[in-house]
């Protein structure tokens, strides 16, 4: 079961770009990398998922180097409402692995 | 509306009194799971189910039971709750194996055991 390591917390100011890096040294060939966002007292919400190189959607980008042992979630021009806990999740694409490890996540605080 | 519904949302109970937290999803998802969240410990998986009648332990299964008799329901059972099971609980579901790790979470159930 691939586990992940993220910074415990990060601070930023409104309008800045934020990059959160996740380490997953034991990632398996079939594993995908998924990021979730969680606000207090709410369930986590899917942000983005990727396998290699770069993925971009309307809210974030995900950068994955060739060795796939780490990944970086990039949030462009953050606002106060981006203050949340961000989780990096590594797991098989559902074929056999039901166990998913969320870890402790990264608390991002955005200041005015 | 596609959703995962948990009940109750808030519960205070006493040590040893059996309780069940229900979870239901209306998306015909094969995979369902339970997590607990405690300060500083993130989300920890309790049990998961890959399909009807197929369940398996996660990282912290002690003190919990689950069942999956129907595809849409995945109740979490605490046979004899103890104070260390005071936590915020999330139920989650995911479509079939080709959907990746896009997981849908319920709104959470706050459980206090005194």
PDB file of C-alpha atoms in Angstrom:
ATOM      1  CA  UNK A   1       0.000   0.000   0.000  1.00  0.00           C
ATOM      2  CA  UNK A   2       1.684   3.162  -1.202  1.00  0.00           C
ATOM      3  CA  UNK A   3       1.823   5.785   1.524  1.00  0.00           C
ATOM      4  CA  UNK A   4       2.320   9.474   1.110  1.00  0.00           C
ATOM      5  CA  UNK A   5       4.169  12.291   2.833  1.00  0.00           C
ATOM      6  CA  UNK A   6       3.022  15.896   2.684  1.00  0.00           C
ATOM      7  CA  UNK A   7       3.911  19.057   4.593  1.00  0.00           C
ATOM      8  CA  UNK A   8       1.742  19.495   7.658  1.00  0.00           C
ATOM      9  CA  UNK A   9       0.879  23.086   6.872  1.00  0.00           C
ATOM     10  CA  UNK A  10       1.447  25.921   4.427  1.00  0.00           C
ATOM     11  CA  UNK A  11       0.607  29.604   4.421  1.00  0.00           C
ATOM     12  CA  UNK A  12      -0.048  31.892   1.492  1.00  0.00           C
ATOM     13  CA  UNK A  13      -1.605  35.218   0.606  1.00  0.00           C
ATOM     14  CA  UNK A  14      -4.512  35.920  -1.657  1.00  0.00           C
ATOM     15  CA  UNK A  15      -3.610  36.032  -5.326  1.00  0.00           C
ATOM     16  CA  UNK A  16      -0.470  33.941  -5.008  1.00  0.00           C
ATOM     17  CA  UNK A  17       0.175  30.573  -6.601  1.00  0.00           C
ATOM     18  CA  UNK A  18       0.461  27.713  -4.138  1.00  0.00           C
ATOM     19  CA  UNK A  19       2.338  24.478  -4.785  1.00  0.00           C
ATOM     20  CA  UNK A  20       1.866  21.519  -2.454  1.00  0.00           C
ATOM     21  CA  UNK A  21       4.202  18.589  -2.960  1.00  0.00           C
ATOM     22  CA  UNK A  22       3.458  15.006  -2.035  1.00  0.00           C
ATOM     23  CA  UNK A  23       6.072  12.273  -1.777  1.00  0.00           C
ATOM     24  CA  UNK A  24       5.108   8.712  -2.692  1.00  0.00           C
ATOM     25  CA  UNK A  25       8.311   6.760  -3.092  1.00  0.00           C
ATOM     26  CA  UNK A  26       6.621   3.359  -3.204  1.00  0.00           C
ATOM     27  CA  UNK A  27       4.120   4.160  -5.905  1.00  0.00           C
ATOM     28  CA  UNK A  28       3.232   1.137  -8.015  1.00  0.00           C
ATOM     29  CA  UNK A  29       2.951   0.944 -11.762  1.00  0.00           C
ATOM     30  CA  UNK A  30      -0.841   0.856 -11.691  1.00  0.00           C
ATOM     31  CA  UNK A  31      -1.278   3.603  -9.109  1.00  0.00           C
ATOM     32  CA  UNK A  32      -2.953   6.899  -9.873  1.00  0.00           C
ATOM     33  CA  UNK A  33      -2.400  10.101  -7.911  1.00  0.00           C
ATOM     34  CA  UNK A  34      -5.475  11.931  -6.695  1.00  0.00           C
ATOM     35  CA  UNK A  35      -5.860  15.119  -4.677  1.00  0.00           C
ATOM     36  CA  UNK A  36      -8.734  16.017  -2.410  1.00  0.00           C
ATOM     37  CA  UNK A  37      -9.795  19.194  -0.633  1.00  0.00           C
ATOM     38  CA  UNK A  38     -11.542  19.205   2.730  1.00  0.00           C
ATOM     39  CA  UNK A  39     -13.223  22.064   4.551  1.00  0.00           C
ATOM     40  CA  UNK A  40     -13.913  21.783   8.296  1.00  0.00           C
ATOM     41  CA  UNK A  41     -16.698  19.338   9.163  1.00  0.00           C
ATOM     42  CA  UNK A  42     -17.234  18.382   5.507  1.00  0.00           C
ATOM     43  CA  UNK A  43     -16.270  15.323   3.560  1.00  0.00           C
ATOM     44  CA  UNK A  44     -13.262  15.579   1.234  1.00  0.00           C
ATOM     45  CA  UNK A  45     -13.941  16.685  -2.302  1.00  0.00           C
ATOM     46  CA  UNK A  46     -12.144  15.494  -5.435  1.00  0.00           C
ATOM     47  CA  UNK A  47      -9.877  18.102  -7.053  1.00  0.00           C
ATOM     48  CA  UNK A  48      -7.726  16.402  -9.662  1.00  0.00           C
ATOM     49  CA  UNK A  49      -6.256  13.066 -10.674  1.00  0.00           C
ATOM     50  CA  UNK A  50      -3.324  12.057 -12.855  1.00  0.00           C
ATOM     51  CA  UNK A  51      -0.974   9.264 -13.804  1.00  0.00           C
ATOM     52  CA  UNK A  52       2.036  11.030 -15.321  1.00  0.00           C
ATOM     53  CA  UNK A  53       3.248  14.384 -16.690  1.00  0.00           C
ATOM     54  CA  UNK A  54       0.775  17.215 -16.240  1.00  0.00           C
ATOM     55  CA  UNK A  55      -2.963  17.419 -15.791  1.00  0.00           C
ATOM     56  CA  UNK A  56      -4.948  20.638 -15.634  1.00  0.00           C
ATOM     57  CA  UNK A  57      -8.582  21.376 -14.903  1.00  0.00           C
ATOM     58  CA  UNK A  58     -10.546  24.480 -14.049  1.00  0.00           C
ATOM     59  CA  UNK A  59      -9.335  24.655 -10.448  1.00  0.00           C
ATOM     60  CA  UNK A  60      -5.816  23.184 -10.328  1.00  0.00           C
ATOM     61  CA  UNK A  61      -2.870  21.615 -12.071  1.00  0.00           C
ATOM     62  CA  UNK A  62      -1.074  18.441 -11.150  1.00  0.00           C
ATOM     63  CA  UNK A  63       2.567  17.940 -12.042  1.00  0.00           C
ATOM     64  CA  UNK A  64       4.047  14.455 -11.958  1.00  0.00           C
ATOM     65  CA  UNK A  65       7.732  13.888 -12.786  1.00  0.00           C
ATOM     66  CA  UNK A  66       8.889  10.977 -14.867  1.00  0.00           C
ATOM     67  CA  UNK A  67       9.814   8.778 -11.883  1.00  0.00           C
ATOM     68  CA  UNK A  68       6.376   9.421 -10.337  1.00  0.00           C
ATOM     69  CA  UNK A  69       7.829   9.358  -6.814  1.00  0.00           C
ATOM     70  CA  UNK A  70       6.319  12.718  -6.068  1.00  0.00           C
ATOM     71  CA  UNK A  71       3.598  15.019  -7.328  1.00  0.00           C
ATOM     72  CA  UNK A  72       2.793  18.698  -6.979  1.00  0.00           C
ATOM     73  CA  UNK A  73      -0.634  20.212  -6.730  1.00  0.00           C
ATOM     74  CA  UNK A  74      -0.635  23.776  -8.042  1.00  0.00           C
ATOM     75  CA  UNK A  75      -3.414  26.201  -7.116  1.00  0.00           C
ATOM     76  CA  UNK A  76      -3.260  29.400  -9.162  1.00  0.00           C
ATOM     77  CA  UNK A  77      -4.152  32.719  -7.547  1.00  0.00           C
ATOM     78  CA  UNK A  78      -5.560  31.390  -4.296  1.00  0.00           C
ATOM     79  CA  UNK A  79      -8.334  33.137  -2.402  1.00  0.00           C
ATOM     80  CA  UNK A  80      -9.467  32.995   1.207  1.00  0.00           C
ATOM     81  CA  UNK A  81     -11.950  30.261   0.286  1.00  0.00           C
ATOM     82  CA  UNK A  82      -9.065  27.961  -0.659  1.00  0.00           C
ATOM     83  CA  UNK A  83      -8.176  27.644   3.016  1.00  0.00           C
ATOM     84  CA  UNK A  84      -8.637  23.924   3.610  1.00  0.00           C
ATOM     85  CA  UNK A  85      -6.837  20.640   4.148  1.00  0.00           C
ATOM     86  CA  UNK A  86      -5.452  19.046   0.993  1.00  0.00           C
ATOM     87  CA  UNK A  87      -4.883  15.308   0.756  1.00  0.00           C
ATOM     88  CA  UNK A  88      -2.724  13.428  -1.686  1.00  0.00           C
ATOM     89  CA  UNK A  89      -3.985   9.918  -2.381  1.00  0.00           C
ATOM     90  CA  UNK A  90      -2.158   7.168  -4.222  1.00  0.00           C
ATOM     91  CA  UNK A  91      -3.932   4.021  -5.201  1.00  0.00           C
ATOM     92  CA  UNK A  92      -4.608   1.435  -7.783  1.00  0.00           C
ATOM     93  CA  UNK A  93      -7.258   2.442 -10.259  1.00  0.00           C
ATOM     94  CA  UNK A  94      -9.848   0.428  -8.434  1.00  0.00           C
ATOM     95  CA  UNK A  95      -9.075  -2.925  -9.950  1.00  0.00           C
ATOM     96  CA  UNK A  96      -8.069  -4.771  -6.813  1.00  0.00           C
ATOM     97  CA  UNK A  97      -7.097  -2.364  -4.113  1.00  0.00           C
ATOM     98  CA  UNK A  98      -9.820  -1.230  -1.777  1.00  0.00           C
ATOM     99  CA  UNK A  99      -7.551   0.181   0.851  1.00  0.00           C
ATOM    100  CA  UNK A 100      -6.856   3.852   0.285  1.00  0.00           C
ATOM    101  CA  UNK A 101      -4.470   5.880   2.390  1.00  0.00           C
ATOM    102  CA  UNK A 102      -5.303   9.555   2.891  1.00  0.00           C
ATOM    103  CA  UNK A 103      -2.675  10.477   5.450  1.00  0.00           C
ATOM    104  CA  UNK A 104      -2.813  13.659   7.497  1.00  0.00           C
ATOM    105  CA  UNK A 105      -3.011  16.096   4.654  1.00  0.00           C
ATOM    106  CA  UNK A 106      -1.664  19.652   4.320  1.00  0.00           C
ATOM    107  CA  UNK A 107      -3.454  22.504   6.051  1.00  0.00           C
ATOM    108  CA  UNK A 108      -3.342  25.451   3.666  1.00  0.00           C
ATOM    109  CA  UNK A 109      -4.141  28.830   5.183  1.00  0.00           C
ATOM    110  CA  UNK A 110      -4.664  31.767   2.858  1.00  0.00           C
ATOM    111  CA  UNK A 111      -4.302  35.223   4.385  1.00  0.00           C
ATOM    112  CA  UNK A 112      -5.758  38.485   3.091  1.00  0.00           C
TER     113      UNK A 112
ATOM    114  CA  UNK B   1     -29.090  14.432  -7.027  1.00  0.00           C
ATOM    115  CA  UNK B   2     -26.132  12.075  -6.659  1.00  0.00           C
ATOM    116  CA  UNK B   3     -25.223  11.779  -3.031  1.00  0.00           C
ATOM    117  CA  UNK B   4     -23.980   9.716  -0.110  1.00  0.00           C
ATOM    118  CA  UNK B   5     -26.283  10.018   2.889  1.00  0.00           C
ATOM    119  CA  UNK B   6     -25.298   9.259   6.449  1.00  0.00           C
ATOM    120  CA  UNK B   7     -27.473   9.071   9.538  1.00  0.00           C
ATOM    121  CA  UNK B   8     -27.416  10.211  12.211  1.00  0.00           C
ATOM    122  CA  UNK B   9     -25.357  13.329  11.628  1.00  0.00           C
ATOM    123  CA  UNK B  10     -24.884  13.895  15.343  1.00  0.00           C
ATOM    124  CA  UNK B  11     -25.115  11.391  18.175  1.00  0.00           C
ATOM    125  CA  UNK B  12     -24.170  11.274  21.829  1.00  0.00           C
ATOM    126  CA  UNK B  13     -24.307   7.807  23.333  1.00  0.00           C
ATOM    127  CA  UNK B  14     -23.085   5.915  26.377  1.00  0.00           C
ATOM    128  CA  UNK B  15     -20.364   3.335  26.625  1.00  0.00           C
ATOM    129  CA  UNK B  16     -21.530  -0.135  25.685  1.00  0.00           C
ATOM    130  CA  UNK B  17     -24.790   0.820  24.010  1.00  0.00           C
ATOM    131  CA  UNK B  18     -24.849  -0.663  20.526  1.00  0.00           C
ATOM    132  CA  UNK B  19     -25.360   1.766  17.707  1.00  0.00           C
ATOM    133  CA  UNK B  20     -25.508   1.765  13.931  1.00  0.00           C
ATOM    134  CA  UNK B  21     -24.582   4.574  11.583  1.00  0.00           C
ATOM    135  CA  UNK B  22     -26.331   4.114   8.273  1.00  0.00           C
ATOM    136  CA  UNK B  23     -24.890   4.998   4.883  1.00  0.00           C
ATOM    137  CA  UNK B  24     -26.723   4.987   1.603  1.00  0.00           C
ATOM    138  CA  UNK B  25     -25.668   6.016  -1.902  1.00  0.00           C
ATOM    139  CA  UNK B  26     -27.924   6.562  -4.894  1.00  0.00           C
ATOM    140  CA  UNK B  27     -25.278   6.265  -7.614  1.00  0.00           C
ATOM    141  CA  UNK B  28     -25.192   2.472  -7.975  1.00  0.00           C
ATOM    142  CA  UNK B  29     -21.557   2.464  -6.887  1.00  0.00           C
ATOM    143  CA  UNK B  30     -19.792  -0.826  -6.323  1.00  0.00           C
ATOM    144  CA  UNK B  31     -17.244   0.402  -3.812  1.00  0.00           C
ATOM    145  CA  UNK B  32     -18.094   1.822  -0.396  1.00  0.00           C
ATOM    146  CA  UNK B  33     -15.955   2.625   2.607  1.00  0.00           C
ATOM    147  CA  UNK B  34     -15.956   4.063   6.100  1.00  0.00           C
ATOM    148  CA  UNK B  35     -13.388   6.487   7.514  1.00  0.00           C
ATOM    149  CA  UNK B  36     -12.883   8.135  10.833  1.00  0.00           C
ATOM    150  CA  UNK B  37     -11.227  11.485  11.291  1.00  0.00           C
ATOM    151  CA  UNK B  38      -9.499  12.584  14.459  1.00  0.00           C
ATOM    152  CA  UNK B  39      -7.505  15.759  15.137  1.00  0.00           C
ATOM    153  CA  UNK B  40      -3.961  15.444  13.880  1.00  0.00           C
ATOM    154  CA  UNK B  41      -4.506  11.970  12.446  1.00  0.00           C
ATOM    155  CA  UNK B  42      -6.191  12.731   9.153  1.00  0.00           C
ATOM    156  CA  UNK B  43      -8.589  10.260   7.586  1.00  0.00           C
ATOM    157  CA  UNK B  44      -8.181   6.629   8.536  1.00  0.00           C
ATOM    158  CA  UNK B  45      -9.992   3.835   6.776  1.00  0.00           C
ATOM    159  CA  UNK B  46     -12.095   1.520   8.953  1.00  0.00           C
ATOM    160  CA  UNK B  47     -13.662  -0.935   6.514  1.00  0.00           C
ATOM    161  CA  UNK B  48     -14.375  -1.076   2.823  1.00  0.00           C
ATOM    162  CA  UNK B  49     -16.543  -3.105   0.498  1.00  0.00           C
ATOM    163  CA  UNK B  50     -15.770  -3.864  -3.118  1.00  0.00           C
ATOM    164  CA  UNK B  51     -19.318  -5.109  -3.796  1.00  0.00           C
ATOM    165  CA  UNK B  52     -22.324  -6.796  -2.209  1.00  0.00           C
ATOM    166  CA  UNK B  53     -21.296  -9.360   0.417  1.00  0.00           C
ATOM    167  CA  UNK B  54     -17.611  -8.433  -0.032  1.00  0.00           C
ATOM    168  CA  UNK B  55     -16.067  -6.502   2.855  1.00  0.00           C
ATOM    169  CA  UNK B  56     -12.553  -6.119   4.196  1.00  0.00           C
ATOM    170  CA  UNK B  57     -10.653  -4.374   6.947  1.00  0.00           C
ATOM    171  CA  UNK B  58      -8.987  -1.035   6.562  1.00  0.00           C
ATOM    172  CA  UNK B  59      -6.379   0.427   8.879  1.00  0.00           C
ATOM    173  CA  UNK B  60      -8.464   0.748  12.071  1.00  0.00           C
ATOM    174  CA  UNK B  61     -11.197  -1.924  12.092  1.00  0.00           C
ATOM    175  CA  UNK B  62     -11.087  -2.795  15.788  1.00  0.00           C
ATOM    176  CA  UNK B  63     -14.403  -2.219  17.536  1.00  0.00           C
ATOM    177  CA  UNK B  64     -16.401  -1.907  14.312  1.00  0.00           C
ATOM    178  CA  UNK B  65     -18.468  -4.161  12.101  1.00  0.00           C
ATOM    179  CA  UNK B  66     -19.984  -3.594   8.691  1.00  0.00           C
ATOM    180  CA  UNK B  67     -22.305  -5.382   6.330  1.00  0.00           C
ATOM    181  CA  UNK B  68     -23.106  -5.043   2.634  1.00  0.00           C
ATOM    182  CA  UNK B  69     -26.334  -6.859   1.921  1.00  0.00           C
ATOM    183  CA  UNK B  70     -27.467  -4.387  -0.711  1.00  0.00           C
ATOM    184  CA  UNK B  71     -25.426  -2.387  -3.150  1.00  0.00           C
ATOM    185  CA  UNK B  72     -26.684   0.988  -1.952  1.00  0.00           C
ATOM    186  CA  UNK B  73     -26.275   0.501   1.826  1.00  0.00           C
ATOM    187  CA  UNK B  74     -23.198   0.072   3.975  1.00  0.00           C
ATOM    188  CA  UNK B  75     -23.969   0.469   7.693  1.00  0.00           C
ATOM    189  CA  UNK B  76     -21.265   0.874  10.314  1.00  0.00           C
ATOM    190  CA  UNK B  77     -21.986  -0.991  13.535  1.00  0.00           C
ATOM    191  CA  UNK B  78     -20.456  -0.294  16.923  1.00  0.00           C
ATOM    192  CA  UNK B  79     -21.401  -3.300  19.046  1.00  0.00           C
ATOM    193  CA  UNK B  80     -20.053  -1.891  22.297  1.00  0.00           C
ATOM    194  CA  UNK B  81     -18.929   1.708  21.805  1.00  0.00           C
ATOM    195  CA  UNK B  82     -16.125   3.089  23.916  1.00  0.00           C
ATOM    196  CA  UNK B  83     -14.963   6.686  24.440  1.00  0.00           C
ATOM    197  CA  UNK B  84     -11.983   6.188  22.098  1.00  0.00           C
ATOM    198  CA  UNK B  85     -14.492   5.793  19.279  1.00  0.00           C
ATOM    199  CA  UNK B  86     -15.579   9.384  19.705  1.00  0.00           C
ATOM    200  CA  UNK B  87     -14.827  10.780  16.287  1.00  0.00           C
ATOM    201  CA  UNK B  88     -16.105  12.227  13.035  1.00  0.00           C
ATOM    202  CA  UNK B  89     -17.106   9.424  10.667  1.00  0.00           C
ATOM    203  CA  UNK B  90     -17.356   9.595   6.891  1.00  0.00           C
ATOM    204  CA  UNK B  91     -18.929   7.148   4.519  1.00  0.00           C
ATOM    205  CA  UNK B  92     -17.741   7.164   0.930  1.00  0.00           C
ATOM    206  CA  UNK B  93     -18.487   5.479  -2.359  1.00  0.00           C
ATOM    207  CA  UNK B  94     -16.836   5.110  -5.732  1.00  0.00           C
ATOM    208  CA  UNK B  95     -18.038   3.818  -9.106  1.00  0.00           C
ATOM    209  CA  UNK B  96     -16.654   0.731 -10.776  1.00  0.00           C
ATOM    210  CA  UNK B  97     -12.991  -0.189 -11.001  1.00  0.00           C
ATOM    211  CA  UNK B  98     -12.392   1.915 -14.082  1.00  0.00           C
ATOM    212  CA  UNK B  99     -13.368   5.164 -12.399  1.00  0.00           C
ATOM    213  CA  UNK B 100     -10.035   5.787 -10.755  1.00  0.00           C
ATOM    214  CA  UNK B 101      -9.999   7.190  -7.280  1.00  0.00           C
ATOM    215  CA  UNK B 102     -12.814   9.706  -7.594  1.00  0.00           C
ATOM    216  CA  UNK B 103     -14.504   9.139  -4.267  1.00  0.00           C
ATOM    217  CA  UNK B 104     -17.757  10.684  -3.115  1.00  0.00           C
ATOM    218  CA  UNK B 105     -18.073  11.400   0.584  1.00  0.00           C
ATOM    219  CA  UNK B 106     -21.061  11.814   2.832  1.00  0.00           C
ATOM    220  CA  UNK B 107     -21.446  14.848   5.068  1.00  0.00           C
ATOM    221  CA  UNK B 108     -20.080  13.096   8.126  1.00  0.00           C
ATOM    222  CA  UNK B 109     -21.453  11.809  11.405  1.00  0.00           C
ATOM    223  CA  UNK B 110     -20.273  13.260  14.681  1.00  0.00           C
ATOM    224  CA  UNK B 111     -20.252  10.546  17.315  1.00  0.00           C
ATOM    225  CA  UNK B 112     -19.571  11.143  21.005  1.00  0.00           C
ATOM    226  CA  UNK B 113     -19.310   8.198  23.401  1.00  0.00           C
ATOM    227  CA  UNK B 114     -19.463   9.103  27.085  1.00  0.00           C
TER     228      UNK B 114
END
